[in-house]
Coordinates of C-alpha atoms and ligand atoms in Angstrom, one line a residue:
X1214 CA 309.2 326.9 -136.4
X1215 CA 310.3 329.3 -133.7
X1216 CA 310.6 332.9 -135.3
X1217 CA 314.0 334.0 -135.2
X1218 CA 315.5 338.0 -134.8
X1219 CA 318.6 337.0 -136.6
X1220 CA 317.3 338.1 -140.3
X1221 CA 316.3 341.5 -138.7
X1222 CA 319.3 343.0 -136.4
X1223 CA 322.9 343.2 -136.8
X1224 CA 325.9 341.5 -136.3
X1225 CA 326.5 342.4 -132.8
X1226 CA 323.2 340.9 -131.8
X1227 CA 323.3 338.2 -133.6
X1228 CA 326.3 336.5 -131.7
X1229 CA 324.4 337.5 -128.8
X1230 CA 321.6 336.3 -129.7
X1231 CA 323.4 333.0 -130.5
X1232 CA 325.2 332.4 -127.7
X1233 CA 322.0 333.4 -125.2
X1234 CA 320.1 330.8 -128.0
X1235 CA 322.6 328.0 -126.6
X1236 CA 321.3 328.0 -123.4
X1237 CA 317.7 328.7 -123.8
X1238 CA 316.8 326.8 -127.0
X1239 CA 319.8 324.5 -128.2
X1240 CA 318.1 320.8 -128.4
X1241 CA 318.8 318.1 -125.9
X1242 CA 319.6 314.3 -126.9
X1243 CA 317.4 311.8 -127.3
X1244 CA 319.7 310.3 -124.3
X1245 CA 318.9 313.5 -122.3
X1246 CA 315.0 313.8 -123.3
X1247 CA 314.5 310.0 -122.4
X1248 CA 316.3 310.0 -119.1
X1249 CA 318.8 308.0 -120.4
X1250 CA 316.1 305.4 -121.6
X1251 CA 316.7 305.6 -125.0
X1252 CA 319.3 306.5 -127.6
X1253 CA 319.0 308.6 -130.3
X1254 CA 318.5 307.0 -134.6
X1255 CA 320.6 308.2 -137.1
X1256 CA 317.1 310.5 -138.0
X1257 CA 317.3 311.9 -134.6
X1258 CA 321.2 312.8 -135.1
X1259 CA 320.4 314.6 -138.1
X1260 CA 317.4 316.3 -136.6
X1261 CA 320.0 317.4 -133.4
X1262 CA 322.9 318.5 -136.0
X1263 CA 320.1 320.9 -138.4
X1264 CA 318.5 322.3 -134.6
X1265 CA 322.4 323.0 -133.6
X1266 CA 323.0 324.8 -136.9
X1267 CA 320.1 326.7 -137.2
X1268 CA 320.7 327.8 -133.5
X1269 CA 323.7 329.6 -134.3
X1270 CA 326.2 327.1 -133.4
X1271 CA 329.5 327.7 -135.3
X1272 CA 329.3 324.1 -137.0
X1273 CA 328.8 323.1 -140.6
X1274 CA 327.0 319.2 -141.5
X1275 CA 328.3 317.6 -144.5
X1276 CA 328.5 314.1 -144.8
X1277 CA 331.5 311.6 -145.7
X1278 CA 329.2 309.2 -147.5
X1279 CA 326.5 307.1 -147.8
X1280 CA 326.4 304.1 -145.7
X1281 CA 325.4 300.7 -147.5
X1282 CA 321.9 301.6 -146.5
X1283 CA 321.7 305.0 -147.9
X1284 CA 322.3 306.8 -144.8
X1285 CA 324.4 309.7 -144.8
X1286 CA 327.9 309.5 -142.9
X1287 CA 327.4 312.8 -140.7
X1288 CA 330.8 315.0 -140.7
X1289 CA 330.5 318.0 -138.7
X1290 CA 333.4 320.7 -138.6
X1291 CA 333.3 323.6 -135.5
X1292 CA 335.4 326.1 -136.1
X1293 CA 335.0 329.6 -135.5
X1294 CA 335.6 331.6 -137.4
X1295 CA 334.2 329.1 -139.7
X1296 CA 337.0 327.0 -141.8
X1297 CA 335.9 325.2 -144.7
X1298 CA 339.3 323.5 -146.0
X1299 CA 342.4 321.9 -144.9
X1300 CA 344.2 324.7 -146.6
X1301 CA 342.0 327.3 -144.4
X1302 CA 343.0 325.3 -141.3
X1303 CA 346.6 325.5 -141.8
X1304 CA 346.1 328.9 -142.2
X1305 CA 345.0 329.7 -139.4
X1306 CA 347.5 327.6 -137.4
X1307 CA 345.2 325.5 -135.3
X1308 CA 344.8 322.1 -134.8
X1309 CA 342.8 319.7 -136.4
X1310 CA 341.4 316.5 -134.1
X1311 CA 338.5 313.9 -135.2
X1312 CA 336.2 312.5 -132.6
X1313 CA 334.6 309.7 -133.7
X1314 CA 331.9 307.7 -132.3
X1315 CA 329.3 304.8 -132.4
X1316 CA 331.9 302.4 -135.2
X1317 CA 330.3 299.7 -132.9
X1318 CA 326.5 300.7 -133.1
X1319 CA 325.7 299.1 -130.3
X1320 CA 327.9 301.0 -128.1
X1321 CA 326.0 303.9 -128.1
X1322 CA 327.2 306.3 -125.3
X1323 CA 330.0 308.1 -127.8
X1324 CA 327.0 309.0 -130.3
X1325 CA 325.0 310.9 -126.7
X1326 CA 328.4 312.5 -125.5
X1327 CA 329.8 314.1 -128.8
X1328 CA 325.9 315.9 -129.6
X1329 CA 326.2 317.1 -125.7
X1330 CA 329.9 318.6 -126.5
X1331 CA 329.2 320.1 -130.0
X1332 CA 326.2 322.0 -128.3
X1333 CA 328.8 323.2 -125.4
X1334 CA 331.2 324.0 -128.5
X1335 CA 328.2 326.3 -129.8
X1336 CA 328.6 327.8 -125.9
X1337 CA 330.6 327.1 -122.9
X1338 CA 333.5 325.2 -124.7
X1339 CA 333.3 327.7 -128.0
X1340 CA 336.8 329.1 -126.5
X1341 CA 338.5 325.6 -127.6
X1342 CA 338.1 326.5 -131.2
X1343 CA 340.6 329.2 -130.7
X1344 CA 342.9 326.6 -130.9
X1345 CA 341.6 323.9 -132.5
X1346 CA 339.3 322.8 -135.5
X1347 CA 336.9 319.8 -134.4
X1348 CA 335.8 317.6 -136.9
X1349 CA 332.8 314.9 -135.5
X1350 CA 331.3 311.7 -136.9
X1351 CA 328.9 311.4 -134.0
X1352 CA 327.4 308.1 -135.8
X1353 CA 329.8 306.6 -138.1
X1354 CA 328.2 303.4 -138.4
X1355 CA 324.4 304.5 -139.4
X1356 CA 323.4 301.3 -140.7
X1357 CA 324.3 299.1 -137.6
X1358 CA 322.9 302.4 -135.4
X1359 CA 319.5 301.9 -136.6
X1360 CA 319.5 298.1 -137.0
X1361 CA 317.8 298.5 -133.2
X1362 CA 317.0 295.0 -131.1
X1363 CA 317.2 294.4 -127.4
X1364 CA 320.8 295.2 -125.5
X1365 CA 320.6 291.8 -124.1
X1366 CA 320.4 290.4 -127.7
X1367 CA 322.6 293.1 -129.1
X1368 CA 325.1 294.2 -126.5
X1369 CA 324.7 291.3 -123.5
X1370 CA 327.4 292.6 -121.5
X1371 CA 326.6 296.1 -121.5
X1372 CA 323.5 298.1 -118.8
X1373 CA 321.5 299.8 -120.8
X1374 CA 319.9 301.3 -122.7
X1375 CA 316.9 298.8 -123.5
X1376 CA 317.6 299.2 -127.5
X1377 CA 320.8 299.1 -129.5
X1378 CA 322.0 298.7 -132.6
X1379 CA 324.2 296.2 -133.9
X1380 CA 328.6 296.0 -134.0
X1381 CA 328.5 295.6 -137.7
X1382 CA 327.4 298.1 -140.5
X1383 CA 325.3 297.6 -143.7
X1384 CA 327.8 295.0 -145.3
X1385 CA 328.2 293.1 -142.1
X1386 CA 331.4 294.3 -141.6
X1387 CA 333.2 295.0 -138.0
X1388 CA 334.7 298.7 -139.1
X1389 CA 336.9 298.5 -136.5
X1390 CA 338.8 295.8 -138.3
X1391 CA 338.7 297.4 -142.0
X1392 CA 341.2 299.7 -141.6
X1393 CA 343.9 298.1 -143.9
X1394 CA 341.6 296.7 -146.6
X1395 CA 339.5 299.6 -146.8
X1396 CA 336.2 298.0 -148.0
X1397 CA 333.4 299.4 -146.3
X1398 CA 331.8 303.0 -147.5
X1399 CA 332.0 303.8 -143.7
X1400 CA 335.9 303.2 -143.9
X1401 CA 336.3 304.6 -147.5
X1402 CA 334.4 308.1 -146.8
X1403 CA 336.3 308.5 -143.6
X1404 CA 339.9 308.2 -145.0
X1405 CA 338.9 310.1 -148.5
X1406 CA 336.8 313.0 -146.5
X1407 CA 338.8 313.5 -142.7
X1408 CA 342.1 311.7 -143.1
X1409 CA 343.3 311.9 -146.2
X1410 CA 342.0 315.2 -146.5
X1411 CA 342.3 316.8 -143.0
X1412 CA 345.2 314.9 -141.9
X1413 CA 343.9 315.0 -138.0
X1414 CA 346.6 315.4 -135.5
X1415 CA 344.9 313.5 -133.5
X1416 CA 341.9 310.8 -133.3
X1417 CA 339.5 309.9 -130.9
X1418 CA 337.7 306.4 -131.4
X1419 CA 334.8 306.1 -128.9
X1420 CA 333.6 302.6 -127.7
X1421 CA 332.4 300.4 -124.8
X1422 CA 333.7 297.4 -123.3
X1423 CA 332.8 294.0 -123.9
X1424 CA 332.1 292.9 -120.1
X1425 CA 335.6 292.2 -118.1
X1426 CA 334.7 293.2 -114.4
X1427 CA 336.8 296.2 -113.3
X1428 CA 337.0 299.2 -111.3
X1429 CA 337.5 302.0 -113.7
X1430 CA 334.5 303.9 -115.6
X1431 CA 336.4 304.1 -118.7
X1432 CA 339.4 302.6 -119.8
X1433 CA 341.6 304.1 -122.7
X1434 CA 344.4 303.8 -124.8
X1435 CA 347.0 304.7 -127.6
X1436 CA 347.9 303.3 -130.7
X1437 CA 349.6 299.7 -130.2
X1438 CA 351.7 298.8 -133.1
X1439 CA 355.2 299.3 -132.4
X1440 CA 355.8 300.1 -136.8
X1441 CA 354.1 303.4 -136.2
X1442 CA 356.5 306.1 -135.7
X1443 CA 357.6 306.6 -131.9
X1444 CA 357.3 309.9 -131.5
X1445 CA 353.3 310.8 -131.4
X1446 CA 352.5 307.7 -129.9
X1447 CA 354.9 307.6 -126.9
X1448 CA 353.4 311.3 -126.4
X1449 CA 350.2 310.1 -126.4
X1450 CA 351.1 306.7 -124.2
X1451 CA 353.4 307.9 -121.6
X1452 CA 352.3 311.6 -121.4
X1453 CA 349.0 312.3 -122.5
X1454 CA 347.1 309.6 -121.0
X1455 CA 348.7 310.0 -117.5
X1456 CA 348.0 313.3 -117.1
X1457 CA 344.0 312.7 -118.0
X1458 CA 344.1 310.1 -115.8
X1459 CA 344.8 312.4 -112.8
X1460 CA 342.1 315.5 -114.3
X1461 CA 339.6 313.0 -114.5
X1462 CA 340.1 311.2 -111.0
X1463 CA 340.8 314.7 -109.7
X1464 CA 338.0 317.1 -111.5
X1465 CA 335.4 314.6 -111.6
X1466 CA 335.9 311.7 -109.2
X1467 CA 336.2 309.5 -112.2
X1468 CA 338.9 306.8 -112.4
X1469 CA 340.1 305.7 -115.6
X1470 CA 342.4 303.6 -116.3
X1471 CA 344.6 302.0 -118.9
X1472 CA 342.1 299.4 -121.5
X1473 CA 342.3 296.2 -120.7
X1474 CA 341.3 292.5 -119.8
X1475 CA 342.4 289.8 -117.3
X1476 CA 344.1 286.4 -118.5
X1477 CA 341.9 284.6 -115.5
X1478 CA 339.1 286.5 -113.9
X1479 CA 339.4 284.3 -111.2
X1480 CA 342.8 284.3 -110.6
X1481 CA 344.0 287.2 -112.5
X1482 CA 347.6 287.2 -113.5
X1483 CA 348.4 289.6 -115.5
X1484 CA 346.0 292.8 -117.4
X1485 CA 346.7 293.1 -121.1
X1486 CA 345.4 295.6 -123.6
X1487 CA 344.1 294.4 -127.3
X1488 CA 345.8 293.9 -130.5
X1489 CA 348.3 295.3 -131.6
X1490 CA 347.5 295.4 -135.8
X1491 CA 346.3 298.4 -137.9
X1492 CA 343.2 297.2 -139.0
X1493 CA 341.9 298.9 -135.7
X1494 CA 341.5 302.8 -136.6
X1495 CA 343.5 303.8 -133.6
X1496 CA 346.7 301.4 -133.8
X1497 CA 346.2 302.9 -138.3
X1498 CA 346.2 306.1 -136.9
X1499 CA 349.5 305.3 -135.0
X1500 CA 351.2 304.0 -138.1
X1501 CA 350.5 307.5 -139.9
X1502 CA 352.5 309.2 -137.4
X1503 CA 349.6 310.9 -135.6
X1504 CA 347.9 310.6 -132.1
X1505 CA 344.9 308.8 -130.9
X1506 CA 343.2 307.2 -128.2
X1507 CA 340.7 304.9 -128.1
X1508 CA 338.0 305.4 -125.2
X1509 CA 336.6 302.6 -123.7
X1510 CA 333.2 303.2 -121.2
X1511 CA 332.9 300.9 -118.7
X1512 CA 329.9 298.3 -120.4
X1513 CA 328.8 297.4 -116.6
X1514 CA 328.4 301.1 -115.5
X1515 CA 324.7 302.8 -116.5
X1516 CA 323.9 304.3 -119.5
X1517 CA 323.6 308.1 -118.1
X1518 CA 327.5 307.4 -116.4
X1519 CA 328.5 306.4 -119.5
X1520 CA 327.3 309.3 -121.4
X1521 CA 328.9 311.6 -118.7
X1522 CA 332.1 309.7 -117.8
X1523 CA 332.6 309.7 -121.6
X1524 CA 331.9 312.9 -122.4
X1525 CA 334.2 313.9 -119.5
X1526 CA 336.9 312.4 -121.4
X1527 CA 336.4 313.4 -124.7
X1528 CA 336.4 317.5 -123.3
X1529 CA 339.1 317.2 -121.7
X1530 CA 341.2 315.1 -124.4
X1531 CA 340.2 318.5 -126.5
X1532 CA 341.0 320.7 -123.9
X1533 CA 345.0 319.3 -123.6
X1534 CA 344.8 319.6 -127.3
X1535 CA 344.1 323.4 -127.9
X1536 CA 346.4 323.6 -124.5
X1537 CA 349.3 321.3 -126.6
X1538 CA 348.6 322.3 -129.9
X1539 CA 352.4 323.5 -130.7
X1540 CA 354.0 319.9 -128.9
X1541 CA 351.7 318.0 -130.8
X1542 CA 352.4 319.4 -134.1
X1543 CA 356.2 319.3 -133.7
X1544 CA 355.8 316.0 -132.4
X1545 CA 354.3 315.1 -135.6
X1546 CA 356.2 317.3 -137.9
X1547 CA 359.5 315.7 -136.4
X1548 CA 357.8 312.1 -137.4
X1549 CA 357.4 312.9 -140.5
X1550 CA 360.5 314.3 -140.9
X1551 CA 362.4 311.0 -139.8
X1552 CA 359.9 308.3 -141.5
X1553 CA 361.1 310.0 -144.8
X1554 CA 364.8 310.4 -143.7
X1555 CA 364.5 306.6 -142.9
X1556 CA 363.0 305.4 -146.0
X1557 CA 365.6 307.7 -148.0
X1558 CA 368.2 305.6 -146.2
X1559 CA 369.8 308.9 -145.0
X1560 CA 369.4 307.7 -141.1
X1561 CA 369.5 304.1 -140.5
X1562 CA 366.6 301.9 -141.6
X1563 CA 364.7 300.9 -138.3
X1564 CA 364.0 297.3 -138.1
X1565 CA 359.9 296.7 -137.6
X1566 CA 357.8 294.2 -136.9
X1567 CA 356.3 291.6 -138.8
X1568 CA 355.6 289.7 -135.2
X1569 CA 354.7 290.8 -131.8
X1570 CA 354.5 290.1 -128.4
X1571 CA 353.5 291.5 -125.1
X1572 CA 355.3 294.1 -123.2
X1573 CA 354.5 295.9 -120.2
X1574 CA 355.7 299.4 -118.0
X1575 CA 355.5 297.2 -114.7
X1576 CA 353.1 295.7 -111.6
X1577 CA 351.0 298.3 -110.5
X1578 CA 347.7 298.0 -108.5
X1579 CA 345.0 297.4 -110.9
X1580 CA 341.1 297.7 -109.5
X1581 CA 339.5 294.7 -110.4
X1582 CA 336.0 293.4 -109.2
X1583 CA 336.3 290.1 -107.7
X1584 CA 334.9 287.2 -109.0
X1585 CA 333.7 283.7 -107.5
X1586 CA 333.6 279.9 -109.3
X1587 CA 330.1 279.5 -111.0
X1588 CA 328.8 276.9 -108.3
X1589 CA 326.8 275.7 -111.3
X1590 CA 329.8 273.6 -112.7
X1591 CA 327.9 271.8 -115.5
X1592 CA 327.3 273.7 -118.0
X1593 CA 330.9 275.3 -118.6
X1594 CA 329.1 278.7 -116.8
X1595 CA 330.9 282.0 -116.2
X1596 CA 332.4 282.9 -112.9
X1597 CA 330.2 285.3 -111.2
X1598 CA 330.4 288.9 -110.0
X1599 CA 331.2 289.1 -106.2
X1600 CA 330.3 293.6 -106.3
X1601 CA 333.4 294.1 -104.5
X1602 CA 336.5 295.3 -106.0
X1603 CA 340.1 295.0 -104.9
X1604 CA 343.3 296.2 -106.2
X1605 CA 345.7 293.5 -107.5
X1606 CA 349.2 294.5 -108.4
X1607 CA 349.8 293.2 -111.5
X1608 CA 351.4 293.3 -114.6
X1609 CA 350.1 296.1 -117.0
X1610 CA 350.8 294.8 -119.9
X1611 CA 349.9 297.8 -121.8
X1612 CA 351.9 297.7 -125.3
X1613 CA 353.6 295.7 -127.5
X1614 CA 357.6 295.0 -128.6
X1615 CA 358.5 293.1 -131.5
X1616 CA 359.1 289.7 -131.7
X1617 CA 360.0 289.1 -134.9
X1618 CA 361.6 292.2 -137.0
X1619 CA 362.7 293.1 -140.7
X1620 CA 364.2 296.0 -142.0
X1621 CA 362.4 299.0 -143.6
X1622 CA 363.4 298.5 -147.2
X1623 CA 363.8 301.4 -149.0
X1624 CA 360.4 300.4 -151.0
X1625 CA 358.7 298.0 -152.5
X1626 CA 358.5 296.6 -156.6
X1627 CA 354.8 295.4 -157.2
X1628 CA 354.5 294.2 -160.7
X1629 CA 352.2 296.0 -163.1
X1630 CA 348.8 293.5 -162.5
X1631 CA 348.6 295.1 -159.0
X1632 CA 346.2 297.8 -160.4
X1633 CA 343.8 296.8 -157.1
X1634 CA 346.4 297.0 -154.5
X1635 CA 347.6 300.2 -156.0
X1636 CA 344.3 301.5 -155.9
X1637 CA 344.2 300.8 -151.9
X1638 CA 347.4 301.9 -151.3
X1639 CA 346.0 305.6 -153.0
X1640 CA 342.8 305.3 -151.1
X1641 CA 345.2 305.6 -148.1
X1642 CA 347.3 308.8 -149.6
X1643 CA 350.6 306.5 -150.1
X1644 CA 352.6 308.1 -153.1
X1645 CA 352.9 305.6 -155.3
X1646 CA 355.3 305.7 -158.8
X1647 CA 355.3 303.9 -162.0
X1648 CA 358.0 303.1 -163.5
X1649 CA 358.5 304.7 -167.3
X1650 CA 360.9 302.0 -168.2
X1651 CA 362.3 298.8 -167.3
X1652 CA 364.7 299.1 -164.0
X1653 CA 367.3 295.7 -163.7
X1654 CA 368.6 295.6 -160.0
X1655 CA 369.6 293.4 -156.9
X1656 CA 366.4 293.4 -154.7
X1657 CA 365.3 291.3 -151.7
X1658 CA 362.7 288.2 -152.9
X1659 CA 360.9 286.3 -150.3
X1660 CA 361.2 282.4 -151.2
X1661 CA 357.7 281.2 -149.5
X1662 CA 358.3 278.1 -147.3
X1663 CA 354.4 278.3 -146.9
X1664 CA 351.5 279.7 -147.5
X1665 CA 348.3 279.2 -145.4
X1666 CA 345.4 280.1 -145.2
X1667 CA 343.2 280.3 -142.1
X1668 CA 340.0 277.7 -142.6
X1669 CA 337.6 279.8 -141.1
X1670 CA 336.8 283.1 -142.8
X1671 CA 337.3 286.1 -140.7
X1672 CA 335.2 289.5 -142.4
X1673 CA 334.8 287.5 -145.3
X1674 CA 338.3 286.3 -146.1
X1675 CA 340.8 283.3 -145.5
X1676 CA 343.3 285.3 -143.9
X1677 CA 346.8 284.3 -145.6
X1678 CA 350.0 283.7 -143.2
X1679 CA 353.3 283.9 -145.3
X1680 CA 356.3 282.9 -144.3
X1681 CA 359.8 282.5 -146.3
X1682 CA 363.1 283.0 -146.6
X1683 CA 364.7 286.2 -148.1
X1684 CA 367.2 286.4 -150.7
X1685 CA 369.1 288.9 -153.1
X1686 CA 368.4 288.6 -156.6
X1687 CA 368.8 290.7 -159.2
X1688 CA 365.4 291.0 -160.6
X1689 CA 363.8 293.5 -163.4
X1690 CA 361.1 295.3 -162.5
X1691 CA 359.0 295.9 -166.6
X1692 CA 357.9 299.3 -167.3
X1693 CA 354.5 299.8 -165.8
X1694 CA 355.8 297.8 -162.8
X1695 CA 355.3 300.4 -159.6
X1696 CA 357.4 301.3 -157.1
X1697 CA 356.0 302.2 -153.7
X1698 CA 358.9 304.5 -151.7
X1699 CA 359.6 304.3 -148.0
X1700 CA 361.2 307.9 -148.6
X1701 CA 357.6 309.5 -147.3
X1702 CA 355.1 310.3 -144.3
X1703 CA 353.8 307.1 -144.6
X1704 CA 356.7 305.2 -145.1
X1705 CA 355.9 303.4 -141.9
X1706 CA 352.3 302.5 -142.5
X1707 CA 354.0 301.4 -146.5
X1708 CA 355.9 298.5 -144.5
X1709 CA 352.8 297.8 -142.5
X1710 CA 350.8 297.4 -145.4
X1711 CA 353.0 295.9 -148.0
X1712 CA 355.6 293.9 -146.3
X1713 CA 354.7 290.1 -146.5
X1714 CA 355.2 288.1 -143.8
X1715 CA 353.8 291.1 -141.3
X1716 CA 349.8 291.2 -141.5
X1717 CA 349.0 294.2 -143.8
X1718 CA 347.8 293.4 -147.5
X1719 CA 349.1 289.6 -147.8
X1720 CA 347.4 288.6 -145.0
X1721 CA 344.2 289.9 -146.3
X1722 CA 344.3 288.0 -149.8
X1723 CA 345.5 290.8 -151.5
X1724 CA 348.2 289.3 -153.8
X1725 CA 346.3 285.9 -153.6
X1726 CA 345.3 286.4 -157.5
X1727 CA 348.9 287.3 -158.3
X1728 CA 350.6 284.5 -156.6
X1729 CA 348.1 282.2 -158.5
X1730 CA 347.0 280.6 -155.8
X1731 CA 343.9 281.0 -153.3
X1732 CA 342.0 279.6 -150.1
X1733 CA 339.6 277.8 -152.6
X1734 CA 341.7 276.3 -155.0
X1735 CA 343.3 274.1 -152.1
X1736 CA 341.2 273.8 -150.0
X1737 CA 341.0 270.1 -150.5
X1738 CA 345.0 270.1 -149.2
X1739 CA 346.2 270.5 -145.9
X1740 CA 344.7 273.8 -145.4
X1741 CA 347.1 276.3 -146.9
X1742 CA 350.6 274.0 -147.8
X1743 CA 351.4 275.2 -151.2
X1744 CA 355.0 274.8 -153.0
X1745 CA 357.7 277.5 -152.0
X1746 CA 357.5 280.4 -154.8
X1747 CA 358.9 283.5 -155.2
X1748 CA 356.5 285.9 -153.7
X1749 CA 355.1 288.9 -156.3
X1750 CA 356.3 291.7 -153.5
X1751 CA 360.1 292.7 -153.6
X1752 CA 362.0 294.8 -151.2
X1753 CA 364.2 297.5 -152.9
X1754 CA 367.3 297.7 -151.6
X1755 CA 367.5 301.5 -153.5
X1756 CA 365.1 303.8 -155.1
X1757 CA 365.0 303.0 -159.3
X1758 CA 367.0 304.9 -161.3
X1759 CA 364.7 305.5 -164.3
X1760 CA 362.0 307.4 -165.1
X1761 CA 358.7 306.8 -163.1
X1762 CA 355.4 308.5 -163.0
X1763 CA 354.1 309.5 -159.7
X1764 CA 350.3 308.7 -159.8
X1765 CA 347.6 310.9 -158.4
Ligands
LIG2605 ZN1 333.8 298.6 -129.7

């Protein structure tokens, strides 16, 4: 152990001495101290996060859990001075944003890029947290970090570095898909410690591509599901984005560029971005009426460019933040505002998606690298990297409209077995209410035509497509039956999750147990085909008018 003057001199030096201890004696990455050779375990994190903190950087380690493998889910919080609630940080009037990285272990630059920023937070950058507070998961998926094997085993599409972890974490779940069911600790610690409990304003999800060949050192983007309340995300899509597009290209020679993939790399048509559901953290995030953008480094770029190009990003992401800070939370105030008014029936009910389908802002160029046929036709081989690029004006499909649309109900009945989906639904803050007594009214049922389930399992489960026909009947919900209002913040991500034919709950089982019927039983049957029956979820057409509980 160094010996430290801090204990011995007062307050005046000790900033000093703090801020002079940044540059002289802050640790470097395992990224930096390899040359970029190696990336750092989830022991190496911690030893970098304790080194930062004993330096005198203005950050405080927690964790928000323990992976399935015992690891601690780092959570850091800089904030200076230092703020130790979400009470303190309303307080104080700044801004709350959540870098994430490493979801996808094997995508490692995020993990090297936010340790480099939070020790230029403890110096050059400590100015941002005048403005902001900046939570960090700089490894959010320990487990899958550590599982190390070779990148060309682990992450084939992606140059460097020699070892990586793995996509999924200790339960062999993809975390990037779990946002709706909730059943990883990874998932469960995030949304009990930073989203339920910090409410970010805004969300940064840190990954790397999965090998299309393109011109652009990171690609990016904002949440996707058209549910999600417009305001934040249209901030995020059609303001945001474009103006970092231009610092980075500008400040850094960097291009970046909307996320996406070709339809035909050797013929490319047309360059569409990824899906638009909420199981993905950034289109959830979209649905809960806050910003977020997903980064994207460029898989085919080297592991040092990565590092950089992302960490490029991510600083100045933060710096239009604490530069924003008052647009974005009116933005999201104002969302709030009108998801409630909706549900409450006292603006019109919006009609949402239970369907989608592409959309796009128009042909623009698009930097692609161009590829040749595979003069190896037997054996069904990729078409091969030519190294030079060239700009094809196409079709940016970068969004998604709704195909297929329902009307926000004012909420939703669940009968009083649903104790498991309830659970979830408080897991993800929703205010649910149970009802005292028994309420008799006209709702909306949803006759199934069919139920069916995928054959193959997808994150362990048969994924359930409903589809029905709705009708009015006057129905009675029991006492003990709950009641799960659209009259809220979240009355957006309430359809998303709860409305049947869309892909929230119902498609993930959820209900199987309640309609009586599951993948197994019938699996012996056409896959899926089971008898039209009422389905357990009905749409309110009001709030009840009895008593009800509101459960906390
Ligand atoms: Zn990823």
């Amino acid at each position: 152990m160094t010996f430290s003057p801090r204990n011995l001199l007062g307050p005046c030096f000790l900033l000093a001495t703090a801020r002079l201890g940044v540059a002289q004696a802050l640790p470097r990455t395992t990224a930096e101290r390899t040359n970029y050779l190696a990336t750092s375990t989830d022991a190496d994190v911690g030893a970098f996060l304790d080194s930062l903190a004993q330096g005198g950087a203005p950050i405080a380690v927690s964790d928000m859990g323990t992976s399935t493998l015992g690891h601690p889910i780092f959570l850091v919080v800089a904030s200076d001075p230092a703020i130790t609630t979400p009470g303190e940080a309303a307080a104080s009037g700044k801004l709350v944003v959540y870098i994430q990285a490493n979801i996808h272990a094997g995508e490692v630059e995020g993990k090297e890029a936010v340790l480099a920023l939070l020790r230029e937070i403890a110096g050059p950058r400590r100015a941002l947290l005048q403005r902001l507070v900046v939570l960090v998961a700089p490894n959010y998926n320990p487990d899958g970090n550590d599982a190390f094997g070779p990148q060309a085993v682990n992450r084939s599409e992606q140059n460097g570095p020699e070892q990586v972890g793995q996509r999924a974490d200790g339960m062999n779940l993809d975390l990037n898909r779990d946002y709706f069911k909730v059943e990883a600790p990874e998932t469960r610690g995030s949304l009990a410690q930073v989203v339920t409990r910090w409410d970010p304003a805004l969300m940064m999800d840190l990954h790397t591509t999965d090998g299309t060949r393109h011109g652009y050192l990171l690609t990016y983007a904002p949440p996707l599901d058209p549910i999600g309340p417009v305001g934040p995300t249209s901030y995020v899509r059609d303001q945001v984005l474009p103006a970092l597009r231009k610092t980075l290209q500008e400040r850094y020679h960097e291009p970046i560029f909307d996320y996406g993939n070709v339809d035909d790399p050797l013929a490319p048509k047309s360059w569409d971005t990824y899906a638009p559901v909420g199981w993905y953290g950034i289109n959830y995030m979209g649905l809960r009426g806050r910003m977020a953008i997903l980064s994207e480094a460029y898989s085919h770029a080297d592991f040092k460019t990565r590092v950089q190009v992302t960490h490029d990003f991510v600083a100045e992401v933060l710096d239009y933040a604490a530069l924003h800070a008052d647009d974005i939370r009116r933005i999201e105030r104002d969302a709030d505002r009108q998801t409630t008014l909706e549900g409450a029936g006292q603006v019109p009910r919006p009609s949402l998606a239970v369907a989608y389908k592409l959309g796009t802002r128009g042909i623009e160029p698009v930097t692609l690298e161009v590829m040749k046929p595979n003069s190896d036709t037997s054996k069904n081989a990729p078409p091969l990297a030519t190294g030079t690029l060239r700009a094809y004006q196409l079709p940016v499909n970068d969004r998604f409209v709704d195909s297929v649309t329902r009307t926000l109900p004012a909420g939703y009945f669940l009968p009083a077995a649903s104790l498991d989906v309830v659970a979830l639904l408080r897991r993800h803050g929703v205010a649910v209410e149970r009802l005292e007594s028994a309420w008799t009214d006209t709702v909306e049922t949803l006759e199934t035509s069919e139920l069916a389930w995928a054959p193959r399992e997808f994150q362990g489960h048969h994924l359930l497509a409903v589809s029905g026909t709705a009708v009015r009947s006057v129905r009675t919900a029991t006492a003990g039956a709950y009641f799960v209002s659209t009259a809220q913040p979240l009355g957006r991500l309430v359809f998303a999750l709860l409305e049947p034919e869309g892909y929230g709950l119902a498609r993930w089982g959820m209900f199987d147990r309640l309609i009586g019927a599951e993948f197994g039983a019938y699996s012996g049957l056409v896959y899926g085909s089971v008898p039209a029956r009422e389905f357990p979820v009905w749409r309110a057409l009001r709030a009840p008018r009895v008593p009800t509980r509101l459960l906390h």
